[in-house]
mmCIF file of C-alpha atoms in Angstrom:
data_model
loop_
_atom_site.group_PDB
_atom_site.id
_atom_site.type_symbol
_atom_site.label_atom_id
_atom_site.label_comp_id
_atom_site.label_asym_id
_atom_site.label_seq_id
_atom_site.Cartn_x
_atom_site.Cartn_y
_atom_site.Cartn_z
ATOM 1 C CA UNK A 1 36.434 89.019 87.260
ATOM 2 C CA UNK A 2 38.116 91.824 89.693
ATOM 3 C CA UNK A 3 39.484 88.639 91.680
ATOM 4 C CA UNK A 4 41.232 86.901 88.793
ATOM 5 C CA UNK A 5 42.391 89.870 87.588
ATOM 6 C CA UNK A 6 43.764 90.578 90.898
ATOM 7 C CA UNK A 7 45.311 86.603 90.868
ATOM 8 C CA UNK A 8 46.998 87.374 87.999
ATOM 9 C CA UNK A 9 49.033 90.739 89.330
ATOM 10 C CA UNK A 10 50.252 88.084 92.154
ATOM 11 C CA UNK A 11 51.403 85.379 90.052
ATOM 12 C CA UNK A 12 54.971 86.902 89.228
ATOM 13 C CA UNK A 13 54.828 87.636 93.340
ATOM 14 C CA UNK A 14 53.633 84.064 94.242
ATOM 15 C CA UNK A 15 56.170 82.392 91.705
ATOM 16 C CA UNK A 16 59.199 84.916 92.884
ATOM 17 C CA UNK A 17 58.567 83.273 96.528
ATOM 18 C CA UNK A 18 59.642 79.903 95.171
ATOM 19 C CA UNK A 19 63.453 81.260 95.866
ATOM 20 C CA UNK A 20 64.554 81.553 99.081
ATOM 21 C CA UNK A 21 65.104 84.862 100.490
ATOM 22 C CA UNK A 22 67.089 86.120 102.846
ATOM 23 C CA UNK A 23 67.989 89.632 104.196
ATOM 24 C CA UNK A 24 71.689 90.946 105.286
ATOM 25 C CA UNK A 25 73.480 88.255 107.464
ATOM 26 C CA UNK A 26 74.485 89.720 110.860
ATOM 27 C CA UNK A 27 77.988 89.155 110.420
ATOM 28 C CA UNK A 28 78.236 91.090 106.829
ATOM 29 C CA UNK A 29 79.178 94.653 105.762
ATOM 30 C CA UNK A 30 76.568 96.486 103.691
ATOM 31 C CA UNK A 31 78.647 95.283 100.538
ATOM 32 C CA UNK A 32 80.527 92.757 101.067
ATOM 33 C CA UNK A 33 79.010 88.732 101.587
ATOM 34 C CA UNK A 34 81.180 85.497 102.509
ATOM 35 C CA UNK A 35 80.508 82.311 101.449
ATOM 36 C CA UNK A 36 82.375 79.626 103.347
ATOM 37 C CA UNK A 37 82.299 76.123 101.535
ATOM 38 C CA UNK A 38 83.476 72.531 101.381
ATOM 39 C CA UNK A 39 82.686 68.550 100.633
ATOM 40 C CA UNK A 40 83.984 65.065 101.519
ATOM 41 C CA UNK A 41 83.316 64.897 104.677
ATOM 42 C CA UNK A 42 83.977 61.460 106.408
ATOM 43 C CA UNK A 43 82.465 60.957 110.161
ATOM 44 C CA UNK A 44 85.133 58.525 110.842
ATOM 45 C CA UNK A 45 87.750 61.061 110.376
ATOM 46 C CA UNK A 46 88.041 63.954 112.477
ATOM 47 C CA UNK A 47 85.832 66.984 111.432
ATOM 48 C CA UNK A 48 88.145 69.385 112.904
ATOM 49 C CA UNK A 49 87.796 72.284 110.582
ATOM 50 C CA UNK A 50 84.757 73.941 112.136
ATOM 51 C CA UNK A 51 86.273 76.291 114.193
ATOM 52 C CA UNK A 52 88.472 77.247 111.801
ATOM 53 C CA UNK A 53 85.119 78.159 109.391
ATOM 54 C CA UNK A 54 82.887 79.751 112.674
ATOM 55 C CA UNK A 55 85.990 82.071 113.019
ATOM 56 C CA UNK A 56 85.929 83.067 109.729
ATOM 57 C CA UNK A 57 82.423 84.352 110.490
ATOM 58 C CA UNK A 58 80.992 83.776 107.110
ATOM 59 C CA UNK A 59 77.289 84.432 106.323
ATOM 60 C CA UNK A 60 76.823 81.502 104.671
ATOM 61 C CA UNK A 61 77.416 77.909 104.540
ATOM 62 C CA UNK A 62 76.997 75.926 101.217
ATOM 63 C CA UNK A 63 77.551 72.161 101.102
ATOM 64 C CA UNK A 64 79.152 71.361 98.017
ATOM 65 C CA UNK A 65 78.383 67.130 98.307
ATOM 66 C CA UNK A 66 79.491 64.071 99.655
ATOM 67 C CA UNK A 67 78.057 65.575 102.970
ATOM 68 C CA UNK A 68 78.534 62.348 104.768
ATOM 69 C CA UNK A 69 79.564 58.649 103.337
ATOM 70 C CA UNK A 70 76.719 56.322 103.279
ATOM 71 C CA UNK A 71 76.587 54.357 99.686
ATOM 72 C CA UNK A 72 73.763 52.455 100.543
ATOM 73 C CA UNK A 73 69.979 51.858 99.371
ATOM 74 C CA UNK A 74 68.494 52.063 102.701
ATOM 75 C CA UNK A 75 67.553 55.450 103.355
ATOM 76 C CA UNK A 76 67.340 54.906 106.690
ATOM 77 C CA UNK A 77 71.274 54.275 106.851
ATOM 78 C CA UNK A 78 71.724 57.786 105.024
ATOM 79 C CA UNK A 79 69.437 59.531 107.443
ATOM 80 C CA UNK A 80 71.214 57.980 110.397
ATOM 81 C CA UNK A 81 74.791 59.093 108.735
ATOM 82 C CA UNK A 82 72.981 62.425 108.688
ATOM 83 C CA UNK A 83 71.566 62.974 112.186
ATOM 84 C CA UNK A 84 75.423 61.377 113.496
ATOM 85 C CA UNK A 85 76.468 64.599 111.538
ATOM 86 C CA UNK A 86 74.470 66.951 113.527
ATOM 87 C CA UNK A 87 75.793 65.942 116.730
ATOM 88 C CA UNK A 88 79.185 66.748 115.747
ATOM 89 C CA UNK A 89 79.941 69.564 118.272
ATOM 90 C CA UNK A 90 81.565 71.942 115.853
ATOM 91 C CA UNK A 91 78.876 71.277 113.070
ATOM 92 C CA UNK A 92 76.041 71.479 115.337
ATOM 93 C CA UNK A 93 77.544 75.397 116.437
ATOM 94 C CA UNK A 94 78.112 76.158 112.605
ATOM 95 C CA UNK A 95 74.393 75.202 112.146
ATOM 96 C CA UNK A 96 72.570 77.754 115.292
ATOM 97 C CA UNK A 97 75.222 80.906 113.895
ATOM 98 C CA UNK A 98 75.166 80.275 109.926
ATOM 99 C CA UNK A 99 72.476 79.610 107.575
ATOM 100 C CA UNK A 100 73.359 75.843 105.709
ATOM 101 C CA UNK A 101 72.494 75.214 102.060
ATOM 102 C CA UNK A 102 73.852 72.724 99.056
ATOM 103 C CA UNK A 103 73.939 69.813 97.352
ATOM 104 C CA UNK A 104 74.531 66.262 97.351
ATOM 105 C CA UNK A 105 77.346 63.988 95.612
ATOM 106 C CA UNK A 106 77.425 60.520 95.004
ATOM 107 C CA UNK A 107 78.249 59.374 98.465
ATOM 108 C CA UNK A 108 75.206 61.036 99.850
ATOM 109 C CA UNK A 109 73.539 60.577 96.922
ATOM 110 C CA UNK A 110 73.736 56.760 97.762
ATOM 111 C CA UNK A 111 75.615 55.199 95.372
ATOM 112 C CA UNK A 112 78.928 55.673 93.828
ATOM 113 C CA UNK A 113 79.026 57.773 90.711
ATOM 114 C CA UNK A 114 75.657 57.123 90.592
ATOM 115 C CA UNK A 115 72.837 59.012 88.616
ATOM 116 C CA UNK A 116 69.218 58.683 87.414
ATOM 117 C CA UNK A 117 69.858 54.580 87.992
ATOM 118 C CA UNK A 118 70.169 54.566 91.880
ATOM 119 C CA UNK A 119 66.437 52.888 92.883
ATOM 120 C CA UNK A 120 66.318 54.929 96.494
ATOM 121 C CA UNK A 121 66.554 57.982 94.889
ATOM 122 C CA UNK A 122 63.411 59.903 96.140
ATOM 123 C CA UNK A 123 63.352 58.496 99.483
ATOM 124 C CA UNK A 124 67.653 60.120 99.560
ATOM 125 C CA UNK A 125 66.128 63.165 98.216
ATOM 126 C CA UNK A 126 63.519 63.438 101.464
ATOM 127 C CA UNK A 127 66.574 62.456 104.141
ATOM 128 C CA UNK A 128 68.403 64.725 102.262
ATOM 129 C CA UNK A 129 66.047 67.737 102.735
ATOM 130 C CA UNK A 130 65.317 66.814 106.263
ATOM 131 C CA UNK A 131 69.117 67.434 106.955
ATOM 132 C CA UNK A 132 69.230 70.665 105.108
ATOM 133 C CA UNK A 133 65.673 71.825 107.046
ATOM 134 C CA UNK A 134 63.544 72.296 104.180
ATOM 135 C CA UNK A 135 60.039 73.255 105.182
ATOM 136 C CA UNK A 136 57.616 71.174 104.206
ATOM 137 C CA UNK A 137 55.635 73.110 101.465
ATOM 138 C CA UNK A 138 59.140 73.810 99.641
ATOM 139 C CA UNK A 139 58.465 73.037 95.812
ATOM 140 C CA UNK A 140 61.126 70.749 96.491
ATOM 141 C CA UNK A 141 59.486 68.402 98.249
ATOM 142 C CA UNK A 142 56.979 68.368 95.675
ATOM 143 C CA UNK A 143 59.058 67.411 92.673
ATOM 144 C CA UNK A 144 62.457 65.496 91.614
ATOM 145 C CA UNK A 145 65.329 66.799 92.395
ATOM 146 C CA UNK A 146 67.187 69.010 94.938
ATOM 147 C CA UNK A 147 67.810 71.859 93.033
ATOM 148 C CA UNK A 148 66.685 75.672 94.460
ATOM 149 C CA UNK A 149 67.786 78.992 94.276
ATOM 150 C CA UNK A 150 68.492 81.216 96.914
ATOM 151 C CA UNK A 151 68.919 85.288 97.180
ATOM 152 C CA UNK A 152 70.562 87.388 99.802
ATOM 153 C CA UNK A 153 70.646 91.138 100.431
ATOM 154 C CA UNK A 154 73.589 92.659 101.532
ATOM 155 C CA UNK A 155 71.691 95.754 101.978
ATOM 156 C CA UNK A 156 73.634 97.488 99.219
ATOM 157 C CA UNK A 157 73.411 94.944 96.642
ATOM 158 C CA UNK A 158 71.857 90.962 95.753
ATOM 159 C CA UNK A 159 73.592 87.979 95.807
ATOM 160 C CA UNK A 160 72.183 84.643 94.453
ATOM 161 C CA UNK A 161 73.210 81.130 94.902
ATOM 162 C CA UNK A 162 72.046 78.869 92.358
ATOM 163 C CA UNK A 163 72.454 75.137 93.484
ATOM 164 C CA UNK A 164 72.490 72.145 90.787
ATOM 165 C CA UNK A 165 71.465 68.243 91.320
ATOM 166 C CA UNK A 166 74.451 66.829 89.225
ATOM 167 C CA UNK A 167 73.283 63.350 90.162
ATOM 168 C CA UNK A 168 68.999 62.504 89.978
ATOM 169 C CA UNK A 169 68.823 63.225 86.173
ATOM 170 C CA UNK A 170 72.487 62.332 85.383
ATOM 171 C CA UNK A 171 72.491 59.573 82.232
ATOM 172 C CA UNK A 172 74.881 57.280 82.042
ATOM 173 C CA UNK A 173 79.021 57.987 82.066
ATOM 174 C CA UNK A 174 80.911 56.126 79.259
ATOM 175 C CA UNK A 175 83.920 54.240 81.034
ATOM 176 C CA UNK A 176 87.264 54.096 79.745
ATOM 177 C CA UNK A 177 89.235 50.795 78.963
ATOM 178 C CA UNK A 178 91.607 49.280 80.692
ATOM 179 C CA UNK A 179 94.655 51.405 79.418
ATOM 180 C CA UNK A 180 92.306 54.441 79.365
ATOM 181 C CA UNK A 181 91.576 56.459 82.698
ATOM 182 C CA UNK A 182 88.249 55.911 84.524
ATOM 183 C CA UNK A 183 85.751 57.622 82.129
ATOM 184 C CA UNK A 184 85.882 58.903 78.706
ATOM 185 C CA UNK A 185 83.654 61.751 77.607
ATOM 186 C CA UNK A 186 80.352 60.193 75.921
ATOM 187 C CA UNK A 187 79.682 61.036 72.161
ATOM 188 C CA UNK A 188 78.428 64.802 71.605
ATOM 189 C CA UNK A 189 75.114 65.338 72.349
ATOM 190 C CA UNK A 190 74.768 61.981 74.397
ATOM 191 C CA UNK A 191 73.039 62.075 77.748
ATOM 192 C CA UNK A 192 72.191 64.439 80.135
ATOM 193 C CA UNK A 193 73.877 65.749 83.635
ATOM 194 C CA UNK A 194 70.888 68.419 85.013
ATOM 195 C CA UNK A 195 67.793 66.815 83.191
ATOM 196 C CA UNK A 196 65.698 69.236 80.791
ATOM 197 C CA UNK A 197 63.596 70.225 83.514
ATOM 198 C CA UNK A 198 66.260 71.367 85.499
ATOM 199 C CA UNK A 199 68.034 73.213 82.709
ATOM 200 C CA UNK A 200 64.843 75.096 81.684
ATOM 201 C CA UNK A 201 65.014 75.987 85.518
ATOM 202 C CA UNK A 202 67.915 76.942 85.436
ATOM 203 C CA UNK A 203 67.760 78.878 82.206
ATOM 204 C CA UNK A 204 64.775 80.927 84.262
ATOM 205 C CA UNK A 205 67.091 81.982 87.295
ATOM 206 C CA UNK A 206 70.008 83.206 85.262
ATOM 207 C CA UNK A 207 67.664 85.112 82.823
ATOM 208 C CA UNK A 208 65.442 87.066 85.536
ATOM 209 C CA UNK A 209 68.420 86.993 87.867
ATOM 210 C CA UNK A 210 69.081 91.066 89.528
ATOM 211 C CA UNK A 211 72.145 90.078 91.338
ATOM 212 C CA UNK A 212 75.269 91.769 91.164
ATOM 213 C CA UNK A 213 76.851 88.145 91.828
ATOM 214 C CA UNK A 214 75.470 85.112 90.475
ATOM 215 C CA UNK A 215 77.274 81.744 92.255
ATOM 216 C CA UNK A 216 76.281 78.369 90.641
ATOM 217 C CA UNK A 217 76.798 75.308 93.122
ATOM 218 C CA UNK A 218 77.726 71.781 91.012
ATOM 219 C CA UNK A 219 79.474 69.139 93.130
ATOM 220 C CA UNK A 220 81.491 68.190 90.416
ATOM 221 C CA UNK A 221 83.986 69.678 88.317
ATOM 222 C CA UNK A 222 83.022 72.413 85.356
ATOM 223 C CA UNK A 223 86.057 73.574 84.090
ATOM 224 C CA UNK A 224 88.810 70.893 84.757
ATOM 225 C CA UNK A 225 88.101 67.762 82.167
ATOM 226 C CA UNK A 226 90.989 66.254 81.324
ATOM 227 C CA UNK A 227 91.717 63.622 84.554
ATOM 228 C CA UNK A 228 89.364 61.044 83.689
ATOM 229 C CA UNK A 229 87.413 61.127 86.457
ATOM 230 C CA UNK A 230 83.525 62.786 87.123
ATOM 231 C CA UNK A 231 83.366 65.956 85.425
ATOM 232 C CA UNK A 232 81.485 68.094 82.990
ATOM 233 C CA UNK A 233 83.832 67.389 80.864
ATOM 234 C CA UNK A 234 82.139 63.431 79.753
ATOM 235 C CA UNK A 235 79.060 65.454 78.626
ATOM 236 C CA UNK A 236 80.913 68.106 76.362
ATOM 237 C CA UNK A 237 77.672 69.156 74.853
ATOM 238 C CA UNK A 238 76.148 70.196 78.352
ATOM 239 C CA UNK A 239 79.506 71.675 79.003
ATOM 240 C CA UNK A 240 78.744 73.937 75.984
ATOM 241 C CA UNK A 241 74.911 74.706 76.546
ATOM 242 C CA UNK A 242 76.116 76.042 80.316
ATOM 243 C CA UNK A 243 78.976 78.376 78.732
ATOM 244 C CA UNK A 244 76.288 79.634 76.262
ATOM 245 C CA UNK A 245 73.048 79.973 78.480
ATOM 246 C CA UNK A 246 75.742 81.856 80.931
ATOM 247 C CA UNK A 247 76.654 84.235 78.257
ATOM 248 C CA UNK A 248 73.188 84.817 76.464
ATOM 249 C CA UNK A 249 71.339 85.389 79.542
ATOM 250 C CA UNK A 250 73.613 88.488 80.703
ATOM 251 C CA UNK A 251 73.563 87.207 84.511
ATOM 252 C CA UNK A 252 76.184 89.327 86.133
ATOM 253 C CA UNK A 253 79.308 87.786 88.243
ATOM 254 C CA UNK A 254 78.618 84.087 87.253
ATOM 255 C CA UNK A 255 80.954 81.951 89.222
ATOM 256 C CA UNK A 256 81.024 78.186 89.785
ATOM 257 C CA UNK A 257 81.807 76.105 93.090
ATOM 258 C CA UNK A 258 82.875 72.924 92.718
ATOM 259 C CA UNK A 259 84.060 70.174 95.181
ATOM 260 C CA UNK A 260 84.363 65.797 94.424
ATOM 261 C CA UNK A 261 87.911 65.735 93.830
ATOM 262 C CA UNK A 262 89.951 65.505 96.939
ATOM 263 C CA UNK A 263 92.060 68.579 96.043
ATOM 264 C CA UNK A 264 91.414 72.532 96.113
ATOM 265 C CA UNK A 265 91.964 74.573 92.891
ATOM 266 C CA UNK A 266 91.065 77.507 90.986
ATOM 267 C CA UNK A 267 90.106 77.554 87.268
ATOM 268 C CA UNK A 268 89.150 80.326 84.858
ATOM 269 C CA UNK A 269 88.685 80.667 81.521
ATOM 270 C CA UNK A 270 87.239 83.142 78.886
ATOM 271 C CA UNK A 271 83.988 82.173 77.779
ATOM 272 C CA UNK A 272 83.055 83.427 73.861
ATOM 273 C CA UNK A 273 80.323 86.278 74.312
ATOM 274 C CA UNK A 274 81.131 86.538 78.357
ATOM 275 C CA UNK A 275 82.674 89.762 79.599
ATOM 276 C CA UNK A 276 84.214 88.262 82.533
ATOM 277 C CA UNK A 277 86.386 85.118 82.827
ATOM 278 C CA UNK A 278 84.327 82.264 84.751
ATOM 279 C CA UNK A 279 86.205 80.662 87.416
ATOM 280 C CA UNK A 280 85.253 77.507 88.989
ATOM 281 C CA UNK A 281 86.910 77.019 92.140
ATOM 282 C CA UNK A 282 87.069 73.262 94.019
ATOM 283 C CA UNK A 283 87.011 72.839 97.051
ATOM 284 C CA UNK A 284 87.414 69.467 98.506
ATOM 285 C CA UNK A 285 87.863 67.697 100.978
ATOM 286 C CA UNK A 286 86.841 68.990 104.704
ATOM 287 C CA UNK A 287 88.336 65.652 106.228
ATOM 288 C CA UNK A 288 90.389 63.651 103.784
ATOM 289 C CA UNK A 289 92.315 64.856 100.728
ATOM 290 C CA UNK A 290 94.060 63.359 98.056
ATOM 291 C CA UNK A 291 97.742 63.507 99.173
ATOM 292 C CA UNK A 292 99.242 61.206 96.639
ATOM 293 C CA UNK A 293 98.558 63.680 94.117
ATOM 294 C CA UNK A 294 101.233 63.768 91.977
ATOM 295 C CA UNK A 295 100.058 65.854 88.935
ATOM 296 C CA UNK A 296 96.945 65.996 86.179
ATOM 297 C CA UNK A 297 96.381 68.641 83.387
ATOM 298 C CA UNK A 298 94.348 71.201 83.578
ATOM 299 C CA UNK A 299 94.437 73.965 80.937
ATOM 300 C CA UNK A 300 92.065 76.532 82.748
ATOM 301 C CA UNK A 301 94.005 75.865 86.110
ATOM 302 C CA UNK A 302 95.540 79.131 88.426
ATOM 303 C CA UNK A 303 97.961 78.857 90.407
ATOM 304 C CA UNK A 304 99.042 75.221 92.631
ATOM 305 C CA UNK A 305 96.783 72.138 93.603
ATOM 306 C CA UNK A 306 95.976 72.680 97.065
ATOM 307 C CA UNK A 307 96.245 68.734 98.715
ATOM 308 C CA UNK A 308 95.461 70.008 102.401
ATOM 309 C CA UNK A 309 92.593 69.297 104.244
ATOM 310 C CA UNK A 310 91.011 72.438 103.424
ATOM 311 C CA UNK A 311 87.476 74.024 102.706
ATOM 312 C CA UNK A 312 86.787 77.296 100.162
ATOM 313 C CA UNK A 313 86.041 81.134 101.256
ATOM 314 C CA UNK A 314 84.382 83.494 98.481
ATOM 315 C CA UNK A 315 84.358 87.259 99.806
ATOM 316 C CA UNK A 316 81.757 89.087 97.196
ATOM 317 C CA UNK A 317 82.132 92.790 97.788
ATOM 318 C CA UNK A 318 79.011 93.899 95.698
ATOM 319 C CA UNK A 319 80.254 97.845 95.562
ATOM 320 C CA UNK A 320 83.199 97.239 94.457
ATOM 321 C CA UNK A 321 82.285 94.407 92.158
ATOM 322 C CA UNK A 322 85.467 92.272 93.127
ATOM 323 C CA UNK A 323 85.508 88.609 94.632
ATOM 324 C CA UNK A 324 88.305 87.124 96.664
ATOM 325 C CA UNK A 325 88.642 83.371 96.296
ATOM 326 C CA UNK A 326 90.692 81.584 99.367
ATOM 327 C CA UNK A 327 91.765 77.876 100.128
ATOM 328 C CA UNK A 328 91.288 77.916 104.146
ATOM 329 C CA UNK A 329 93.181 74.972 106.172
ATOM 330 C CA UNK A 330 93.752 74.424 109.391
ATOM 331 C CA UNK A 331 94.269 77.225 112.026
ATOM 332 C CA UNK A 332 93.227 79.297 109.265
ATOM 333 C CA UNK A 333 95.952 79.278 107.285
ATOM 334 C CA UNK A 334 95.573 80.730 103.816
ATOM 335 C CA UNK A 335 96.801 77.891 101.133
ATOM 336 C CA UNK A 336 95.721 79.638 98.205
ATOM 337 C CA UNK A 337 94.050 82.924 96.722
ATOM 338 C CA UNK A 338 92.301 84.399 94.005
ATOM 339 C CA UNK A 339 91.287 87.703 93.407
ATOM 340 C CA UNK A 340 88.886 88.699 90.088
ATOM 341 C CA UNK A 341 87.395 91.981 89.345
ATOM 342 C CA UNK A 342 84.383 92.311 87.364
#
């Protein structure tokens, strides 16, 4: 009986170690973290932005999708796309200074706007961790999906980066007609974007979450959901269940990082029974943008569409409780800033 007894004091411990850990980065100050970020990243078109991130010496590097371009059902085709990745000279020196994590998009994924209907999904899932360098014995090689949750001590306070699968469980998207733009949000309370066993997850890491800054990973949109194409936004009920399960579960300094869309941008709004605005800030894309952009609403937007080749930089300073949000092109030339207090 002593043993079980003593199996049952370790079970919190033995369940915590399901998140990755980490300690204070080299490059960090005892308060402050950065977080450098991007997506769309094409391996036909130059990747030329990697010096510019290395010399921003972040302590962290978070994929935000559409890693590489493979739309294909062979997973052997993805994995190739991925290994041609990490020969990519500035990549590969990102990867032995910076610690990688993220998410995939539909490119990656394998199939265009694809969800729970691609057929290769679990063999993309296992190329897919083999790129990011997953151990073996990681739950998630053990179960569907590539969501996971990771902390990091700055040494005078906890960060925690909470990375979504947008695509494995995702339902079905409702298309618009031919005058209407590419999708139309689906009937309330129609489908699903995480899957209920990733939103009970989820539910779990923002309601025993410590950290002074709490940064949620989706590689698509949250916030912007009015330009018809992937977003949130055509699953308005999940849309509402995140804004709520953010506010009831108290998590501190809940921001969301987007990418998909081509463009940069920054997006806040007030959330009802949130003390802080939540921003969700897009970055996108590393090595093609969309430069015919010529205007789209977006209520919650702040400040100008950013249609540079660019990639995101969120500075957390956890003593001061204060985040600076930057659109990084090249040379490292700042094309847009944010700065929140909490």
């Amino acid at each position: 009986m002593k043993n079980i007894g003593t199996l049952l004091l370790l079970l919190p411990w033995i369940t915590a170690c399901q998140i990755s850990k980490k300690n204070l980065a080299p490059n960090n100050s005892l308060s402050g973290f950065t977080i450098a970020f991007g997506s769309c990243n094409k391996l036909t078109l130059d990747n030329f932005l990697w010096d510019d991130i290395l010399e921003g010496k972040p302590d962290l590097w978070i994929w935000g999708g559409d890693i590489v371009y493979a739309d294909t059902d062979d997973a052997a085709k993805i994995k190739s796309n991925y290994n041609a990745l990490n020969e990519v000279e500035g990549y590969h020196d990102l990867k032995t200074k910076v610690p990688v994590i993220g998410t995939w998009d539909d490119h990656d994924y394998g199939l265009n706007d694809g969800g729970e209907e691609y057929k290769t999904k679990r063999q993309s899932q296992e190329v897919f961790l083999d790129f990011m360098e997953v151990p073996k014995d990681d739950a998630r090689r053990k179960r569907e999906g590539i969501y996971a949750a990771h902390e990091y001590h700055t040494g005078n306070g906890l960060i925690k980066v909470v990375v979504l699968d947008t695509r494995y469980f995702r339902t079905a998207l409702t298309k618009g007609t031919a005058s209407e733009k590419r999708f139309r949000p689906n009937a309330y309370g129609v489908g699903t974007i995480l899957g209920e066993t990733q939103w009970q997850w989820l539910e779990e890491q923002l309601s025993d979450s410590e950290a002074d800054f709490n940064v949620i990973v989706s590689s698509i949109q949250f916030l912007s959901n009015q330009h018809g194409f992937e977003t949130w936004g055509n699953f308005p009920h999940e849309v509402d269940r995140l804004k709520k399960l953010i506010a009831a579960t108290g998590a501190k300094g809940v921001l969301i990082l987007s990418g998909d869309r081509h463009i940069s941008e920054f997006a806040r709004a007030s959330i009802e029974g949130l003390s802080y605005p939540l921003i969700d800030f897009t970055s996108s894309g590393l090595t093609h943008s969309y430069t015919t952009f010529s205007g789209e609403p977006n209520p919650f937007r702040v400040g100008e569409v950013v249609t540079t080749r660019s990639f995101g930089v969120v500075k957390l300073d956890t003593r001061l409780m204060k985040v600076i949000l930057q659109i990084i092109g090249d040379g490292g030339e700042i094309l847009g800033e944010m700065i929140q207090e909490y």
